[in-house]
Amino acid sequence: MGAAIADYYNLHKAGRLRVFSSLFDEDEIPVKDLFRGLKQMPVIEQTALQMAEGKILDVGAGSGCHSLALQEMNKEVCAIDISALSVEVMKKRGVKDARLVNLFDATFHEQFDTILLLMNGSGIIGKIENLPIFFQTMKRLLRPGGCILMDSSDLRYLFEEEDGSYVIDLAGDYYGEIDFQMQYKDIKGDTFDWLYIDFQTLSLYASEFGFQTELIKEGKHYDYLAKLTI
């Protein structure tokens, strides 16, 4: 993704950013969508940016579109990403505080009032079994009274029958655990885990770690924005 972002910024065009999964047919991410402005963003993302307060952490910031929108609102934001190319582009685009940081790096110790995880931001958790380390990390990075604003999707619609019922294997892995791999030109990334989590499951796990969960907004296709506070 970083290579695609760099090409689009430097050349004003990019090739196909292909997405593979063992569960889905090949897909494609339109690279120009990663550079959208506030007005082009889904209502869920616009709502999260408007709600973000204080010192904000933009996780998996990509091209920096959310951070730039926040800066235009005169808000303080730190943008982090694990792609060096993405961080370089963010800096060139004017993101004031863009860093090459992994959210789960134990040496990352700053504290924030709002942590943003957008564009199916729950994906960074990877698997249900990683929720404990995720919430421990959030507690380390959040100031007292701080909050997480995170969007996700409930993939139950993939298992819907014609009569409206759902057929899900409860004995198997959680149905929102997906594996992905991306390819841009001849650059093929490693396979990675991505978690789509339904609101009820998120709330259940969050409460175990002392977080209160509020459903802020629901989208048109099983997607939602959640606010989690300590």
PDB file of N, CA and C in Angstrom, residues 99-138:
ATOM      1  N   ARG A  99       4.774   9.824  11.980  1.00  0.00           N
ATOM      2  CA  ARG A  99       5.860   8.985  12.504  1.00  0.00           C
ATOM      3  C   ARG A  99       5.746   7.534  12.035  1.00  0.00           C
ATOM      4  N   LEU A 100       6.895   6.920  11.870  1.00  0.00           N
ATOM      5  CA  LEU A 100       6.975   5.501  11.541  1.00  0.00           C
ATOM      6  C   LEU A 100       6.928   4.728  12.856  1.00  0.00           C
ATOM      7  N   VAL A 101       5.714   4.321  13.241  1.00  0.00           N
ATOM      8  CA  VAL A 101       5.499   3.684  14.549  1.00  0.00           C
ATOM      9  C   VAL A 101       4.480   2.558  14.409  1.00  0.00           C
ATOM     10  N   ASN A 102       4.759   1.442  15.077  1.00  0.00           N
ATOM     11  CA  ASN A 102       3.790   0.357  15.212  1.00  0.00           C
ATOM     12  C   ASN A 102       3.011   0.595  16.504  1.00  0.00           C
ATOM     13  N   LEU A 103       1.692   0.617  16.402  1.00  0.00           N
ATOM     14  CA  LEU A 103       0.844   0.876  17.566  1.00  0.00           C
ATOM     15  C   LEU A 103       1.185  -0.025  18.745  1.00  0.00           C
ATOM     16  N   PHE A 104       1.553  -1.267  18.455  1.00  0.00           N
ATOM     17  CA  PHE A 104       1.783  -2.246  19.522  1.00  0.00           C
ATOM     18  C   PHE A 104       3.228  -2.278  20.015  1.00  0.00           C
ATOM     19  N   ASP A 105       4.047  -1.347  19.559  1.00  0.00           N
ATOM     20  CA  ASP A 105       5.432  -1.249  20.027  1.00  0.00           C
ATOM     21  C   ASP A 105       5.426  -0.789  21.488  1.00  0.00           C
ATOM     22  N   ALA A 106       5.957  -1.610  22.371  1.00  0.00           N
ATOM     23  CA  ALA A 106       5.915  -1.310  23.812  1.00  0.00           C
ATOM     24  C   ALA A 106       6.718  -0.064  24.175  1.00  0.00           C
ATOM     25  N   THR A 107       7.609   0.389  23.279  1.00  0.00           N
ATOM     26  CA  THR A 107       8.398   1.590  23.572  1.00  0.00           C
ATOM     27  C   THR A 107       7.654   2.872  23.211  1.00  0.00           C
ATOM     28  N   PHE A 108       6.488   2.735  22.603  1.00  0.00           N
ATOM     29  CA  PHE A 108       5.665   3.899  22.252  1.00  0.00           C
ATOM     30  C   PHE A 108       4.830   4.241  23.478  1.00  0.00           C
ATOM     31  N   HIS A 109       5.192   5.338  24.155  1.00  0.00           N
ATOM     32  CA  HIS A 109       4.639   5.604  25.486  1.00  0.00           C
ATOM     33  C   HIS A 109       3.820   6.876  25.613  1.00  0.00           C
ATOM     34  N   GLU A 110       3.660   7.634  24.549  1.00  0.00           N
ATOM     35  CA  GLU A 110       2.913   8.884  24.673  1.00  0.00           C
ATOM     36  C   GLU A 110       1.457   8.625  25.034  1.00  0.00           C
ATOM     37  N   GLN A 111       0.799   9.668  25.534  1.00  0.00           N
ATOM     38  CA  GLN A 111      -0.620   9.522  25.869  1.00  0.00           C
ATOM     39  C   GLN A 111      -1.456  10.521  25.086  1.00  0.00           C
ATOM     40  N   PHE A 112      -2.678  10.093  24.785  1.00  0.00           N
ATOM     41  CA  PHE A 112      -3.561  10.864  23.916  1.00  0.00           C
ATOM     42  C   PHE A 112      -4.963  10.937  24.508  1.00  0.00           C
ATOM     43  N   ASP A 113      -5.708  11.956  24.095  1.00  0.00           N
ATOM     44  CA  ASP A 113      -7.091  12.098  24.533  1.00  0.00           C
ATOM     45  C   ASP A 113      -8.045  11.301  23.647  1.00  0.00           C
ATOM     46  N   THR A 114      -7.716  11.200  22.351  1.00  0.00           N
ATOM     47  CA  THR A 114      -8.532  10.446  21.402  1.00  0.00           C
ATOM     48  C   THR A 114      -7.640   9.569  20.545  1.00  0.00           C
ATOM     49  N   ILE A 115      -7.996   8.311  20.409  1.00  0.00           N
ATOM     50  CA  ILE A 115      -7.292   7.413  19.495  1.00  0.00           C
ATOM     51  C   ILE A 115      -8.257   7.050  18.378  1.00  0.00           C
ATOM     52  N   LEU A 116      -7.876   7.352  17.143  1.00  0.00           N
ATOM     53  CA  LEU A 116      -8.710   7.100  15.967  1.00  0.00           C
ATOM     54  C   LEU A 116      -8.249   5.843  15.244  1.00  0.00           C
ATOM     55  N   LEU A 117      -9.185   4.925  15.001  1.00  0.00           N
ATOM     56  CA  LEU A 117      -8.923   3.753  14.175  1.00  0.00           C
ATOM     57  C   LEU A 117     -10.040   3.693  13.142  1.00  0.00           C
ATOM     58  N   LEU A 118      -9.747   4.220  11.950  1.00  0.00           N
ATOM     59  CA  LEU A 118     -10.778   4.361  10.926  1.00  0.00           C
ATOM     60  C   LEU A 118     -10.482   3.516   9.692  1.00  0.00           C
ATOM     61  N   MET A 119     -11.457   3.463   8.787  1.00  0.00           N
ATOM     62  CA  MET A 119     -11.412   2.602   7.599  1.00  0.00           C
ATOM     63  C   MET A 119     -11.338   1.143   8.039  1.00  0.00           C
ATOM     64  N   ASN A 120     -12.398   0.696   8.710  1.00  0.00           N
ATOM     65  CA  ASN A 120     -12.426  -0.614   9.371  1.00  0.00           C
ATOM     66  C   ASN A 120     -11.226  -0.753  10.303  1.00  0.00           C
ATOM     67  N   GLY A 121     -11.128   0.233  11.181  1.00  0.00           N
ATOM     68  CA  GLY A 121      -9.969   0.343  12.062  1.00  0.00           C
ATOM     69  C   GLY A 121      -9.758  -0.823  12.997  1.00  0.00           C
ATOM     70  N   SER A 122     -10.811  -1.601  13.265  1.00  0.00           N
ATOM     71  CA  SER A 122     -10.639  -2.776  14.123  1.00  0.00           C
ATOM     72  C   SER A 122      -9.732  -3.812  13.481  1.00  0.00           C
ATOM     73  N   GLY A 123      -9.528  -3.686  12.176  1.00  0.00           N
ATOM     74  CA  GLY A 123      -8.724  -4.676  11.457  1.00  0.00           C
ATOM     75  C   GLY A 123      -7.339  -4.862  12.020  1.00  0.00           C
ATOM     76  N   ILE A 124      -6.752  -3.782  12.548  1.00  0.00           N
ATOM     77  CA  ILE A 124      -5.385  -3.829  13.045  1.00  0.00           C
ATOM     78  C   ILE A 124      -5.230  -4.823  14.203  1.00  0.00           C
ATOM     79  N   ILE A 125      -6.335  -5.171  14.853  1.00  0.00           N
ATOM     80  CA  ILE A 125      -6.296  -6.129  15.967  1.00  0.00           C
ATOM     81  C   ILE A 125      -5.969  -7.533  15.464  1.00  0.00           C
ATOM     82  N   GLY A 126      -6.393  -7.845  14.246  1.00  0.00           N
ATOM     83  CA  GLY A 126      -6.010  -9.103  13.607  1.00  0.00           C
ATOM     84  C   GLY A 126      -6.917 -10.270  13.906  1.00  0.00           C
ATOM     85  N   LYS A 127      -6.974 -10.663  15.161  1.00  0.00           N
ATOM     86  CA  LYS A 127      -7.786 -11.800  15.591  1.00  0.00           C
ATOM     87  C   LYS A 127      -8.429 -11.506  16.940  1.00  0.00           C
ATOM     88  N   ILE A 128      -9.509 -12.198  17.235  1.00  0.00           N
ATOM     89  CA  ILE A 128     -10.192 -12.048  18.523  1.00  0.00           C
ATOM     90  C   ILE A 128      -9.219 -12.276  19.686  1.00  0.00           C
ATOM     91  N   GLU A 129      -8.337 -13.243  19.536  1.00  0.00           N
ATOM     92  CA  GLU A 129      -7.412 -13.577  20.628  1.00  0.00           C
ATOM     93  C   GLU A 129      -6.446 -12.435  20.943  1.00  0.00           C
ATOM     94  N   ASN A 130      -6.344 -11.441  20.044  1.00  0.00           N
ATOM     95  CA  ASN A 130      -5.446 -10.303  20.277  1.00  0.00           C
ATOM     96  C   ASN A 130      -6.129  -9.144  21.000  1.00  0.00           C
ATOM     97  N   LEU A 131      -7.419  -9.283  21.297  1.00  0.00           N
ATOM     98  CA  LEU A 131      -8.132  -8.188  21.960  1.00  0.00           C
ATOM     99  C   LEU A 131      -7.534  -7.815  23.320  1.00  0.00           C
ATOM    100  N   PRO A 132      -7.084  -8.776  24.146  1.00  0.00           N
ATOM    101  CA  PRO A 132      -6.468  -8.371  25.415  1.00  0.00           C
ATOM    102  C   PRO A 132      -5.261  -7.450  25.244  1.00  0.00           C
ATOM    103  N   ILE A 133      -4.351  -7.787  24.330  1.00  0.00           N
ATOM    104  CA  ILE A 133      -3.169  -6.931  24.135  1.00  0.00           C
ATOM    105  C   ILE A 133      -3.583  -5.592  23.533  1.00  0.00           C
ATOM    106  N   PHE A 134      -4.637  -5.597  22.715  1.00  0.00           N
ATOM    107  CA  PHE A 134      -5.133  -4.338  22.146  1.00  0.00           C
ATOM    108  C   PHE A 134      -5.629  -3.410  23.249  1.00  0.00           C
ATOM    109  N   PHE A 135      -6.465  -3.939  24.149  1.00  0.00           N
ATOM    110  CA  PHE A 135      -7.013  -3.079  25.199  1.00  0.00           C
ATOM    111  C   PHE A 135      -5.940  -2.666  26.209  1.00  0.00           C
ATOM    112  N   GLN A 136      -4.967  -3.519  26.446  1.00  0.00           N
ATOM    113  CA  GLN A 136      -3.848  -3.134  27.312  1.00  0.00           C
ATOM    114  C   GLN A 136      -3.059  -1.986  26.691  1.00  0.00           C
ATOM    115  N   THR A 137      -2.860  -2.072  25.375  1.00  0.00           N
ATOM    116  CA  THR A 137      -2.164  -0.995  24.656  1.00  0.00           C
ATOM    117  C   THR A 137      -2.963   0.300  24.721  1.00  0.00           C
ATOM    118  N   MET A 138      -4.270   0.209  24.542  1.00  0.00           N
ATOM    119  CA  MET A 138      -5.111   1.396  24.608  1.00  0.00           C
ATOM    120  C   MET A 138      -5.044   2.052  25.986  1.00  0.00           C
TER     121      MET A 138
END
